[in-house]
C-alpha positions as MATLAB code, in Angstrom:
seq = 'MKRIIAGILLAVSACAAPQAPIPLPADSLAAGQALARELRTAAPDESSETRATLIIHSGKVTTTVPVVCRVVVKDGNWETIYETSATANIGAEKLIVIHSTNGPNQYLYARAAQPGSSLPEPTAIKPADTNIPLAGSDFSLSDLGLQFLYWPQQQRFPDETRLGQACYVLESRNPEGSEGVKIRSDIDQETSGLLIATSYDSGGHVVKEFSLSSSGFKKVNGRWVLEKMDIKDKKKHSQTELKFDIQQ';
ca = [
       0.923   14.967  -26.535;
      -0.508   16.181  -22.996;
       1.128   18.072  -20.392;
       1.928   15.888  -17.447;
       2.959   17.947  -14.696;
       1.433   19.534  -11.627;
       1.188   16.083  -10.191;
       2.653   12.827  -11.405;
      -0.797   11.514  -12.122;
      -1.985   14.500  -14.094;
      -0.328   12.897  -16.933;
      -4.037   11.616  -17.446;
      -6.215   14.959  -16.646;
      -6.677   18.048  -19.499;
      -3.708   20.535  -18.873;
      -3.394   23.891  -20.040;
      -1.512   24.264  -23.819;
       2.389   23.795  -23.687;
       4.063   26.976  -23.354;
       7.179   28.190  -25.318;
      10.619   26.972  -24.496;
      11.836   28.987  -21.583;
      15.220   30.800  -22.411;
      18.235   29.826  -19.883;
      19.242   32.735  -17.963;
      22.596   33.634  -16.957;
      21.563   33.004  -13.195;
      21.101   29.533  -12.811;
      19.514   29.806   -9.284;
      17.429   32.565  -10.224;
      16.134   30.126  -13.645;
      15.450   27.117  -11.622;
      12.985   28.914   -9.023;
      11.158   30.449  -12.019;
      11.176   26.805  -13.980;
       9.591   25.216  -10.694;
       7.636   27.999   -9.787;
       6.006   27.303  -13.527;
       5.542   23.729  -13.231;
       4.006   23.650   -9.415;
       1.273   26.518  -10.687;
       0.643   24.524  -14.132;
      -2.981   23.930  -13.323;
      -5.580   21.287  -15.528;
      -8.199   22.829  -17.547;
     -10.320   20.491  -16.559;
     -11.574   17.826  -13.776;
     -11.188   13.898  -14.598;
     -11.200   10.443  -13.003;
      -9.193    7.682  -14.173;
      -8.895    3.934  -12.742;
      -5.358    2.161  -12.597;
      -3.397   -0.137  -10.744;
      -0.269   -0.341   -8.507;
       1.441   -3.294   -9.395;
       4.708   -3.718   -6.455;
       7.432   -5.966   -7.030;
       9.414   -6.322   -3.649;
      11.953   -9.771   -4.124;
       9.726  -12.157   -5.246;
       6.679  -10.981   -4.240;
       4.135   -9.383   -6.491;
       1.373   -7.458   -5.154;
      -1.436   -5.430   -6.846;
      -3.412   -2.449   -5.897;
      -6.722   -0.811   -7.592;
      -6.512    3.013   -7.124;
      -8.775    5.668   -8.548;
      -7.159    9.026   -9.728;
      -9.024   12.118   -9.692;
      -8.291   15.771  -10.734;
     -10.909   18.225   -9.249;
     -10.660   21.686  -10.601;
     -11.795   24.811   -7.980;
     -11.755   28.153   -8.035;
      -7.899   29.192   -7.389;
      -6.767   25.716   -6.706;
      -7.216   22.231   -7.728;
      -7.132   18.569   -5.809;
      -5.327   15.322   -6.837;
      -6.861   12.459   -5.384;
      -5.768    8.804   -5.000;
      -7.775    6.329   -3.502;
      -6.621    2.861   -2.929;
      -8.626   -0.250   -2.420;
      -8.181   -2.830    0.311;
      -6.019   -5.857   -0.499;
      -5.554   -8.981    1.857;
      -2.807   -7.136    3.839;
      -3.325   -3.984    3.925;
      -6.075   -1.401    4.512;
      -7.737    1.089    2.212;
      -5.841    4.574    1.907;
      -6.608    7.835    0.534;
      -4.764   10.716   -0.202;
      -5.812   14.270   -1.100;
      -3.281   16.669   -2.396;
      -4.493   20.522   -2.824;
      -2.794   22.621   -5.083;
      -2.486   26.408   -5.292;
      -1.016   28.824   -7.580;
      -0.150   30.919   -4.922;
       0.403   28.807   -1.939;
       2.174   25.386   -0.890;
       0.464   22.023   -1.318;
      -1.684   20.932    1.700;
      -1.963   17.410    2.208;
      -4.855   15.103    3.737;
      -4.317   11.451    4.403;
      -6.298    8.479    5.936;
      -5.441    4.738    6.285;
      -7.800    1.744    7.042;
      -6.546    0.265   10.213;
      -6.740   -3.030    8.481;
      -8.392   -4.803    5.477;
     -11.891   -5.096    6.499;
     -12.008   -1.701    8.373;
     -13.609    1.331    7.031;
     -11.449    4.402    5.777;
     -11.370    7.667    8.226;
     -11.887   10.847    7.015;
      -8.422   12.566    5.907;
      -6.733   14.427    8.145;
      -3.934   17.151    7.614;
      -0.344   15.924    7.459;
       2.796   18.609    7.166;
       4.610   18.325    4.041;
       7.671   17.430    5.670;
       5.759   14.096    7.041;
       4.862   12.914    3.601;
       7.526   10.482    3.160;
       4.811    7.594    3.328;
       4.582    4.936    1.042;
       0.991    4.870   -0.694;
      -0.414    1.409   -0.178;
       3.120   -0.157    0.296;
       4.053    0.833   -3.226;
       7.181    2.984   -4.245;
       5.139    6.187   -4.788;
       5.700    8.107   -1.421;
       2.697   11.220   -0.889;
       5.463   13.393   -1.565;
       6.338   11.889   -4.726;
       2.806   12.280   -5.623;
       2.557   15.616   -5.042;
       5.700   16.613   -6.432;
       6.785   18.234   -3.253;
      10.197   18.618   -4.280;
       9.237   21.504   -6.641;
       8.829   23.383   -3.126;
      12.164   22.541   -2.055;
      14.147   25.699   -0.700;
      17.082   25.280   -3.603;
      16.146   25.101   -7.107;
      18.728   25.575   -9.914;
      18.420   24.955  -13.804;
      21.347   23.417  -15.915;
      21.773   23.533  -19.548;
      18.944   21.824  -21.540;
      19.414   18.421  -22.481;
      17.606   15.657  -25.158;
      16.331   12.852  -22.922;
      14.299    9.858  -24.223;
      14.502   11.835  -27.723;
      12.862   14.928  -26.239;
      14.451   18.246  -25.738;
      14.411   18.920  -22.180;
      14.890   21.282  -19.320;
      17.045   20.063  -16.441;
      16.179   21.138  -12.735;
      18.061   20.186   -9.532;
      16.019   20.505   -6.564;
      17.900   20.142   -3.044;
      16.474   20.136    0.531;
      19.373   19.681    3.037;
      17.151   19.145    5.750;
      15.283   15.770    3.879;
      15.339   12.712    5.916;
      16.271   10.608    2.877;
      16.616   11.925   -0.398;
      18.488   15.479   -0.378;
      18.388   16.260   -4.287;
      16.391   15.653   -6.960;
      17.792   15.944  -10.697;
      14.782   15.914  -13.042;
      14.227   16.092  -16.705;
      11.172   18.156  -17.961;
       9.851   17.674  -21.771;
       9.791   21.002  -23.152;
       7.013   20.413  -25.394;
       4.656   18.941  -22.426;
       5.897   19.978  -19.622;
       6.034   16.396  -18.362;
       8.253   14.815  -16.030;
      10.212   12.283  -17.883;
      12.951   11.375  -15.420;
      13.707   12.201  -12.001;
      16.612   10.664   -9.533;
      16.530   11.524   -6.088;
      20.140   10.691   -4.078;
      20.688   10.759   -0.552;
      23.758   13.014    1.500;
      25.870   10.660    0.296;
      25.227   11.367   -3.032;
      23.770    7.354   -3.624;
      20.785    6.649   -5.892;
      17.617    6.357   -3.539;
      15.182    6.229   -6.380;
      14.506    6.457   -9.976;
      11.374    7.547  -11.701;
      11.484    7.039  -15.630;
       8.968    6.740  -18.353;
      11.754    5.008  -20.650;
       9.782    2.224  -20.621;
       6.424    3.307  -20.525;
       4.107    3.752  -23.216;
       1.658    6.183  -24.881;
      -1.680    5.599  -26.410;
      -3.826    7.759  -28.835;
      -7.390    7.646  -27.549;
     -10.052   10.025  -29.346;
      -7.057   12.166  -30.828;
      -5.590   12.582  -27.749;
      -2.176   11.328  -26.275;
      -2.493    9.295  -22.703;
       0.126    7.891  -20.803;
      -0.938    3.976  -20.000;
       1.685    3.327  -17.419;
       4.869    4.854  -15.477;
       7.883    2.851  -13.110;
       9.649    3.947  -10.286;
      12.554    1.982   -8.675;
      13.740    2.371   -4.837;
      17.573    1.401   -5.301;
      17.725    1.018   -1.286;
      14.733   -1.259   -0.847;
      15.443   -3.037   -4.553;
      11.534   -2.724   -5.115;
       9.674   -1.422   -8.346;
       6.166   -0.211   -8.741;
       4.099   -0.029  -11.837;
       1.352    2.490  -12.297;
      -0.601    0.908  -14.933;
      -3.635    3.140  -16.170;
      -7.155    1.573  -17.270;
      -7.054    3.425  -20.934;
     -10.886    3.374  -22.144;
     -11.263    3.503  -26.048;
];
């Protein structure tokens, strides 16, 4: 199975080989910082492009939005790019997340004013301002950039088995967060893949749930690729499925 880290949609890119399981030191805060650092600097091996569809369920309304997902590997950094097509009710959007092994994420974002309008050039936005839904979905820009790996407080807990896989357990906290202030995530030790992530508000209530529990993998040309993933917004009572177009 491929590594599924350095950005949610890097599940469909070619990443470096899995590392050996990381032992849990006595200092769980230092261990959390070390694990978060390893995850956010896990660079892909090569560039790639995948087409997908956002399937958004909100109440009795279902909306589908085509999206192209690209990974562009450059010297010293890599970009994950998400470009959505216009629908009858929303204009096209483009997100570029610039990742680096020695610095924070950079975000460039653009949204067409209306469905028939052309897409402007993406402009820089601060990581603190990335709580914006992509194409009206439950995936925010910060979700797609895995921004929680840069939050100031990281703590590692004893390993668990989730979805049949041995997992690292990481708890990320951001006291200054506008909505979610804590995210508890389970990371597959074999693939460094994000299997489950749950965000909580300051009152301890669940805000969002991301899980691969209902998702499927398919073997294509000898490699395992992710077919789909789901995220639920518990406060908005909505759900988004991201379904990838798998080429045989």
